[in-house]
PDB file of C-alpha atoms in Angstrom:
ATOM      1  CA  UNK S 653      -5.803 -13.809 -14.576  1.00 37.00           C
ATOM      2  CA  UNK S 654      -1.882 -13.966 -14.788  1.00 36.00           C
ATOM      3  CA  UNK S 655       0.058 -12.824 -12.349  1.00 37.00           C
ATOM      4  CA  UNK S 656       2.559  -9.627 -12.589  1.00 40.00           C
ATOM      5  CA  UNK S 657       6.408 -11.595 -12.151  1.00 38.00           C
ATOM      6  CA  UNK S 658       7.761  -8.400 -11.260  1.00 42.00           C
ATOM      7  CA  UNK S 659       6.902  -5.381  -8.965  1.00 43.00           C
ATOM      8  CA  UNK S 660       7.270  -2.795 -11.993  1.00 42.00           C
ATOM      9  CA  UNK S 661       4.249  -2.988 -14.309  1.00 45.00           C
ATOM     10  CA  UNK S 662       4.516  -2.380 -18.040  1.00 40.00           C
ATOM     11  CA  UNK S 663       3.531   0.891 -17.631  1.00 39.00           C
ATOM     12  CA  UNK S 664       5.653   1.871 -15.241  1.00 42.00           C
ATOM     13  CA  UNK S 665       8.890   0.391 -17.343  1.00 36.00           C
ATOM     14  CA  UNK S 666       7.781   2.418 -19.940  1.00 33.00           C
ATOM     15  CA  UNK S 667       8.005   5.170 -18.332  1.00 33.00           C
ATOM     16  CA  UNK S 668      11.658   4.663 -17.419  1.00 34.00           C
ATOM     17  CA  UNK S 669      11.752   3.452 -13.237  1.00 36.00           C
ATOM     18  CA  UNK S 670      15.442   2.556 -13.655  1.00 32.00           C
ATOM     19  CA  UNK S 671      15.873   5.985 -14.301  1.00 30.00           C
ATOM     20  CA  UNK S 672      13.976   7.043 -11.490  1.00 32.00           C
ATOM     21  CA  UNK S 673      10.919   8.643 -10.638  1.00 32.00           C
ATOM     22  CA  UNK S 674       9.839  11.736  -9.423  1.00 32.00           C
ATOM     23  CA  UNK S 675       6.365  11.182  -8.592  1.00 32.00           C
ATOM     24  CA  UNK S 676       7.143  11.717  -4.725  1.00 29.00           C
ATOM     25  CA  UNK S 677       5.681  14.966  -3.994  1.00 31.00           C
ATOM     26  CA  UNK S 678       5.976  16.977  -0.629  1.00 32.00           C
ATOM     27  CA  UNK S 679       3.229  17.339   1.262  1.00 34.00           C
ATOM     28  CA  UNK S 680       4.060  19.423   3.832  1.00 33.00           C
ATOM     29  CA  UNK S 681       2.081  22.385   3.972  1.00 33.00           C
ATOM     30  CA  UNK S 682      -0.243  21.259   0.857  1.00 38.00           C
ATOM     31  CA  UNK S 683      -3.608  21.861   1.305  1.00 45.00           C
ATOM     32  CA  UNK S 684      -5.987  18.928  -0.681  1.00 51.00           C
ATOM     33  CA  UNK S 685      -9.125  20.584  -2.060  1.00 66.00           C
ATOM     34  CA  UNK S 686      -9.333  19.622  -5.833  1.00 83.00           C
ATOM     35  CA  UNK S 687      -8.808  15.880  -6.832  1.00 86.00           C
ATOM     36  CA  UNK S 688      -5.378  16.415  -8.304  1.00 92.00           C
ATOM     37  CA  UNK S 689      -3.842  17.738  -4.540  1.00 94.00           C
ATOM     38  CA  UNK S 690      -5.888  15.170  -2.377  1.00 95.00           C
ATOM     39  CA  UNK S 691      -4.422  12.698  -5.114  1.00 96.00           C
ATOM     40  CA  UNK S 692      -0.652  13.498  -4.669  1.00 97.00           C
ATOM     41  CA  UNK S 693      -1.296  13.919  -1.217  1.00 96.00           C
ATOM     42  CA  UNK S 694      -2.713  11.083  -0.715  1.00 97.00           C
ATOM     43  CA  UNK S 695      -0.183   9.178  -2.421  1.00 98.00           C
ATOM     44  CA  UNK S 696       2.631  10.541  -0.518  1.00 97.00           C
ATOM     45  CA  UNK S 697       1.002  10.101   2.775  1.00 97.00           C
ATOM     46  CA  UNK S 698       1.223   6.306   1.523  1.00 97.00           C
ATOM     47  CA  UNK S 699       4.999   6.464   0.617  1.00 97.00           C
ATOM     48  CA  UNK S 700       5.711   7.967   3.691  1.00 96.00           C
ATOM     49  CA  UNK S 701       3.941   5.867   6.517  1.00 96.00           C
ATOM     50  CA  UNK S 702       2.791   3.037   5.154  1.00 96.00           C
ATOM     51  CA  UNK S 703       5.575   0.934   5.202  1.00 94.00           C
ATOM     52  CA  UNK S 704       6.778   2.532   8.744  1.00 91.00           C
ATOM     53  CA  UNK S 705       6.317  -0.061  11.299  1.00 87.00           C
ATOM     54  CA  UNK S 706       5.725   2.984  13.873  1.00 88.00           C
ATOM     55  CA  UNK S 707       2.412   3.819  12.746  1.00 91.00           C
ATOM     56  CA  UNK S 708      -0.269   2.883  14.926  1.00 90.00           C
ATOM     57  CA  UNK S 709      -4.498   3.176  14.819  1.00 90.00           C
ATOM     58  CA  UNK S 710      -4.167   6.709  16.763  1.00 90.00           C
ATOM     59  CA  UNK S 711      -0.878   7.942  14.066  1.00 92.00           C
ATOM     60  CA  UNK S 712      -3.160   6.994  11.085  1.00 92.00           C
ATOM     61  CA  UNK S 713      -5.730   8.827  12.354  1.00 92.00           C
ATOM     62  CA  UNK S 714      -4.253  12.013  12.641  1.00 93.00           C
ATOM     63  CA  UNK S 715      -2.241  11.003   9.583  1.00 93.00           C
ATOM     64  CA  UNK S 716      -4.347  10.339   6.996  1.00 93.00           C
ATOM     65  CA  UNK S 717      -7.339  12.669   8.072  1.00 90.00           C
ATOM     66  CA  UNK S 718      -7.055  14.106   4.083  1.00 89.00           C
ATOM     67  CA  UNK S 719     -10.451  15.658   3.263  1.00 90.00           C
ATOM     68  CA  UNK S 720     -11.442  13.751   0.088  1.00 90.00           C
ATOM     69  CA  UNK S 721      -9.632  10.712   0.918  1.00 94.00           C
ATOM     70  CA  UNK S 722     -10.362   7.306   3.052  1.00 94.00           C
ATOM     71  CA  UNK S 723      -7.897   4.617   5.178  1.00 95.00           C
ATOM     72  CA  UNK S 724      -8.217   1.391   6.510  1.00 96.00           C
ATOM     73  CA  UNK S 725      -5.548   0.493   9.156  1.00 96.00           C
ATOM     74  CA  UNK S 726      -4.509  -2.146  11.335  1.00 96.00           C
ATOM     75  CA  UNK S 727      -2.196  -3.998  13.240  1.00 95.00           C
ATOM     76  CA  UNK S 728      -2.990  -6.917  15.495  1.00 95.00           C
ATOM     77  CA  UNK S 729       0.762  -7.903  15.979  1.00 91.00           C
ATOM     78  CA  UNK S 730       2.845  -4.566  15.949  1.00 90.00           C
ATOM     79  CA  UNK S 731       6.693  -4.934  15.430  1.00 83.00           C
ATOM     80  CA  UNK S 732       7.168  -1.623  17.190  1.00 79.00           C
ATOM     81  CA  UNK S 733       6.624  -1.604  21.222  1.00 82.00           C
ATOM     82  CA  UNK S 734       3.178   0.015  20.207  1.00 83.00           C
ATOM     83  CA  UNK S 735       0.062  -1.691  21.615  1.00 88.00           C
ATOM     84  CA  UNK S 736      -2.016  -3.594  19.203  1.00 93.00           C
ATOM     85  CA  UNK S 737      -4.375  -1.525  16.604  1.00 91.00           C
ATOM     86  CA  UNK S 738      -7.664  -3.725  15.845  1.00 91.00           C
ATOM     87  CA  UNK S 739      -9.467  -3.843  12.734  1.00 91.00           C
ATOM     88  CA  UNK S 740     -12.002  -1.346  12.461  1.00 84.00           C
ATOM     89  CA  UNK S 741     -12.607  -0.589   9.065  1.00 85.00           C
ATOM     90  CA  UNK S 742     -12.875  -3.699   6.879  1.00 90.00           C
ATOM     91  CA  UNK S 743     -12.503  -7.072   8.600  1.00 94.00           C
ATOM     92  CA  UNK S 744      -8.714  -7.933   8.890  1.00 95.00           C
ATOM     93  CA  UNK S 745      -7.848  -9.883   5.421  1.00 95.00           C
ATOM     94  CA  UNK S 746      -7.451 -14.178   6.675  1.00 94.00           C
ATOM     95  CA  UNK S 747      -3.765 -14.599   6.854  1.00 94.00           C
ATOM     96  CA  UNK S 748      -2.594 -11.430   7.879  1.00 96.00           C
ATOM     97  CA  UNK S 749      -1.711  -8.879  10.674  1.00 95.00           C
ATOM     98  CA  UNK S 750      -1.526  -5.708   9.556  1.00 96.00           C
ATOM     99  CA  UNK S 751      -3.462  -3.308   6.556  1.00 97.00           C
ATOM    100  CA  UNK S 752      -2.929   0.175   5.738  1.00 97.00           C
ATOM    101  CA  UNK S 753      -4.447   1.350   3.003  1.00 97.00           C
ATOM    102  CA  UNK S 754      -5.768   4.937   1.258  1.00 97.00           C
ATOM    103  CA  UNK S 755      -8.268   5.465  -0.771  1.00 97.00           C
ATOM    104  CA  UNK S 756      -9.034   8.700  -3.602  1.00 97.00           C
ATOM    105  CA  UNK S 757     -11.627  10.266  -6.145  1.00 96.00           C
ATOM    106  CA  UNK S 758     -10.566   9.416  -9.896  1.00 96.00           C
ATOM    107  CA  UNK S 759      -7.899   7.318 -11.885  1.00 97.00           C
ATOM    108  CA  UNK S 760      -4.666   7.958 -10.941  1.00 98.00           C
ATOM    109  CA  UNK S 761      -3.245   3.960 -10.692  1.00 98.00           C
ATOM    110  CA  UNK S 762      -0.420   4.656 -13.050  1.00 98.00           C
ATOM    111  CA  UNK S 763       1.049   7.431 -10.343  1.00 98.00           C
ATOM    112  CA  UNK S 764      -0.071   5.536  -7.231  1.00 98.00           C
ATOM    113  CA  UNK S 765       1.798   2.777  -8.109  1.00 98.00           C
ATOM    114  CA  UNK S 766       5.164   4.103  -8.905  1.00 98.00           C
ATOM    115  CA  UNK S 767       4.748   6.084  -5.912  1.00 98.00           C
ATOM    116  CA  UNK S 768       4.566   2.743  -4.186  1.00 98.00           C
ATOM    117  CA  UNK S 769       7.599   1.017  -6.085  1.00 97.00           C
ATOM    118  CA  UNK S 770       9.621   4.192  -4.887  1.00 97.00           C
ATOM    119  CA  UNK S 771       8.280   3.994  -1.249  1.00 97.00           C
ATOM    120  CA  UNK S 772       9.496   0.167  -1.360  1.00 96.00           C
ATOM    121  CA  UNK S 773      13.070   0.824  -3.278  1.00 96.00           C
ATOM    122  CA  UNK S 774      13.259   4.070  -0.462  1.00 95.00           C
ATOM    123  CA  UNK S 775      12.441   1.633   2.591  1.00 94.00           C
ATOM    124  CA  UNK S 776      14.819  -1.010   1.365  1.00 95.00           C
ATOM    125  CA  UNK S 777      12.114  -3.511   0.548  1.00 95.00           C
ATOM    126  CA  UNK S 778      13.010  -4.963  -2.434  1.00 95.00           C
ATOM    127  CA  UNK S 779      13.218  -8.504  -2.094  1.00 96.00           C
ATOM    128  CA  UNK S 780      10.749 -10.565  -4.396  1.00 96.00           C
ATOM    129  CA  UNK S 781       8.674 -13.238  -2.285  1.00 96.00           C
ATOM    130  CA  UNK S 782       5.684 -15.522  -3.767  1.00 95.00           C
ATOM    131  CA  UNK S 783       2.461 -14.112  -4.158  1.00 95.00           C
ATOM    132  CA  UNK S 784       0.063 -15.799  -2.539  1.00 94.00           C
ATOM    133  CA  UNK S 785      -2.925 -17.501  -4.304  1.00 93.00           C
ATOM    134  CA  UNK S 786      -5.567 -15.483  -2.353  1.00 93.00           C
ATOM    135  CA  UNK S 787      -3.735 -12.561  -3.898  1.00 96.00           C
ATOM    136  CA  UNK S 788      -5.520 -12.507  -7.809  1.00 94.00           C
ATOM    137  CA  UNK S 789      -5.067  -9.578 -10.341  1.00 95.00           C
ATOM    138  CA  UNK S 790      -8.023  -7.868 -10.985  1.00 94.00           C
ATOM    139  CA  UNK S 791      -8.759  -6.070 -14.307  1.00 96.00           C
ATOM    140  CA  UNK S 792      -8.027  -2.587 -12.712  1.00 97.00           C
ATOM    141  CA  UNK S 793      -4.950  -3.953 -10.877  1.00 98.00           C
ATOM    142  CA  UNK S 794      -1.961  -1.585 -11.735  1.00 98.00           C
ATOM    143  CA  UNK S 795       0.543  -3.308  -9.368  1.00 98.00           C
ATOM    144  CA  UNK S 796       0.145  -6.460  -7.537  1.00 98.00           C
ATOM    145  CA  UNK S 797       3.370  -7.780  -5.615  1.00 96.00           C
ATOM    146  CA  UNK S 798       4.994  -9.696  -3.319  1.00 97.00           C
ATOM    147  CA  UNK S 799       8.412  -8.406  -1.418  1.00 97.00           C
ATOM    148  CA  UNK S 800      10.041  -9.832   1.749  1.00 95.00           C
ATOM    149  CA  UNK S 801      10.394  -7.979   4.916  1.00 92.00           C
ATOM    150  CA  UNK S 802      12.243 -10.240   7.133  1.00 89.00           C
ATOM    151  CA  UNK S 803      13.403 -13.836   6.439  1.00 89.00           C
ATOM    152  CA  UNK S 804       9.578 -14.544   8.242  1.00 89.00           C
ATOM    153  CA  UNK S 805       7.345 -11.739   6.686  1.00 92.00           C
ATOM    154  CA  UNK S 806       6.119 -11.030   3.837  1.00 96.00           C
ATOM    155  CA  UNK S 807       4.283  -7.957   2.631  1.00 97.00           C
ATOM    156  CA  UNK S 808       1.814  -7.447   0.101  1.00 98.00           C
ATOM    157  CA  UNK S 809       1.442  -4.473  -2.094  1.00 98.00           C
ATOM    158  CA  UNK S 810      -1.713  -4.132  -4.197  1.00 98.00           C
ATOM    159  CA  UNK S 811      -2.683  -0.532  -6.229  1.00 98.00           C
ATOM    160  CA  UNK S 812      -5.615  -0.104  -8.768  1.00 98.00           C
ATOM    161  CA  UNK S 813      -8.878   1.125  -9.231  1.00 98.00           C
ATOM    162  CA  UNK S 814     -12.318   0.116  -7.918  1.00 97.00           C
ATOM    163  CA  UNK S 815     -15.666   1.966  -7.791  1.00 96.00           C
ATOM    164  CA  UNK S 816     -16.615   4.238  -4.933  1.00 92.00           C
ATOM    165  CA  UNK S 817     -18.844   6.406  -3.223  1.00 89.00           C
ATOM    166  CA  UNK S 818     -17.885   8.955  -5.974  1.00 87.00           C
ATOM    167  CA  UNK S 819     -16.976   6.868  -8.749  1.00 94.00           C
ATOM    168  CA  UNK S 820     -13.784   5.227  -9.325  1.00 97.00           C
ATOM    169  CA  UNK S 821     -11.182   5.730  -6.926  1.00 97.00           C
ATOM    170  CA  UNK S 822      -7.595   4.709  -6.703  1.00 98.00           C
ATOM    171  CA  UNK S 823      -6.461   2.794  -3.825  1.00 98.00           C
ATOM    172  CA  UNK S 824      -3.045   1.860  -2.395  1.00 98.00           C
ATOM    173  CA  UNK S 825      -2.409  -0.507  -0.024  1.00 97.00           C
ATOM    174  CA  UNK S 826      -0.031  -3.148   1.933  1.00 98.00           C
ATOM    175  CA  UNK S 827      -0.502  -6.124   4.118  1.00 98.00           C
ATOM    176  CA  UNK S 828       1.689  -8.008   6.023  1.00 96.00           C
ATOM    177  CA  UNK S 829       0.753 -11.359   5.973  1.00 96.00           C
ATOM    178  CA  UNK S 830       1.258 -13.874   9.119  1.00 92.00           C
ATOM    179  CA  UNK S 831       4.483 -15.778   8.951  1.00 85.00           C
ATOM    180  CA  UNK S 832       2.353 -19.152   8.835  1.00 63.00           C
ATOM    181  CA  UNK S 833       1.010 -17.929   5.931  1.00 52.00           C
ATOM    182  CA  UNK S 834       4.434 -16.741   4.014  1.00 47.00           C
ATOM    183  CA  UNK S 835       5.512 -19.049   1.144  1.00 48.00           C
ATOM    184  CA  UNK S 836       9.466 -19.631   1.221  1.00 46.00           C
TER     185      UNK S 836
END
């Protein structure tokens, strides 16, 4: 599989990101029900706390409790004064110290991920780092990229589509990898 060089897929490009996007959407006071809502809602609750290094186990709980949507969160090394959230969903992924991640009924990659790109450009996060070998493209990856947090961390940022309990489902996520692991 080759890798994406750039955080924008084609798609995405296409669609004219240097122009901007508007594929944020509010979701205060939305109510998910049909796949469309829990979708954008989903997606937003991404953009909004994902990259926030004040969530914590108990925030994403309460957070993310979207009927019709699933998480996965952790964070064994916390940059806030937070304690320590363990991995409880999926194992932690070797080589890193934090996962958050949401999960949705249907195909809606193309959206998720320039929700994402916005959520990084919004949080300042726009610094290309190495993608890490362990980190492969899949044939339902929409976005798959690399962008430096600090001079000593790296997060990863992977959105696509996999089969679920329901069918396929899109999922969003970012990891911050350990700084032994970061490539300079």
């Amino acid at each position: 599989m080759r890798r994406r060089a750039a955080i924008v897929p084609k798609a995405l490009r296409a669609l004219g990101f240097a122009a901007g996007l508007d594929v944020l959407l509010s979701v205060s006071g939305a109510q998910a029900g049909d796949p469309a809502s829990t979708a954008r809602a989903a997606m937003d609750l991404f953009a909004q706390n994902c990259f926030s290094p004040f969530m914590t186990a108990e925030k994403a709980r309460k957070t993310f409790a979207l009927s019709g949507a699933t998480y996965d969160f952790y964070d064994l090394d916390p940059f806030s004064s937070a304690d320590p959230s363990p991995a409880t969903g999926r194992p932690a992924t070797p080589g890193t110290d934090r996962r958050c991640e949401i999960a949705f009924a249907g195909n809606h990659a193309d959206k998720a991920a320039a929700t994402a790109v916005e959520a990084l450009t919004k949080e300042g996060i726009t610094t290309p780092a190495p993608l890490p070998a362990s980190y492969t493209e899949t044939e339902t990856t929409t976005l798959l990229a690399a962008r430096r947090l600090n001079p000593r961390r790296t997060a990863i940022v992977h959105v696509g589509t996999r089969n679920g309990p329901q069918g396929t489902e899109t999922f969003m996520l970012v990891e911050r990898l350990l700084p032994t692991n970061d490539q300079n």
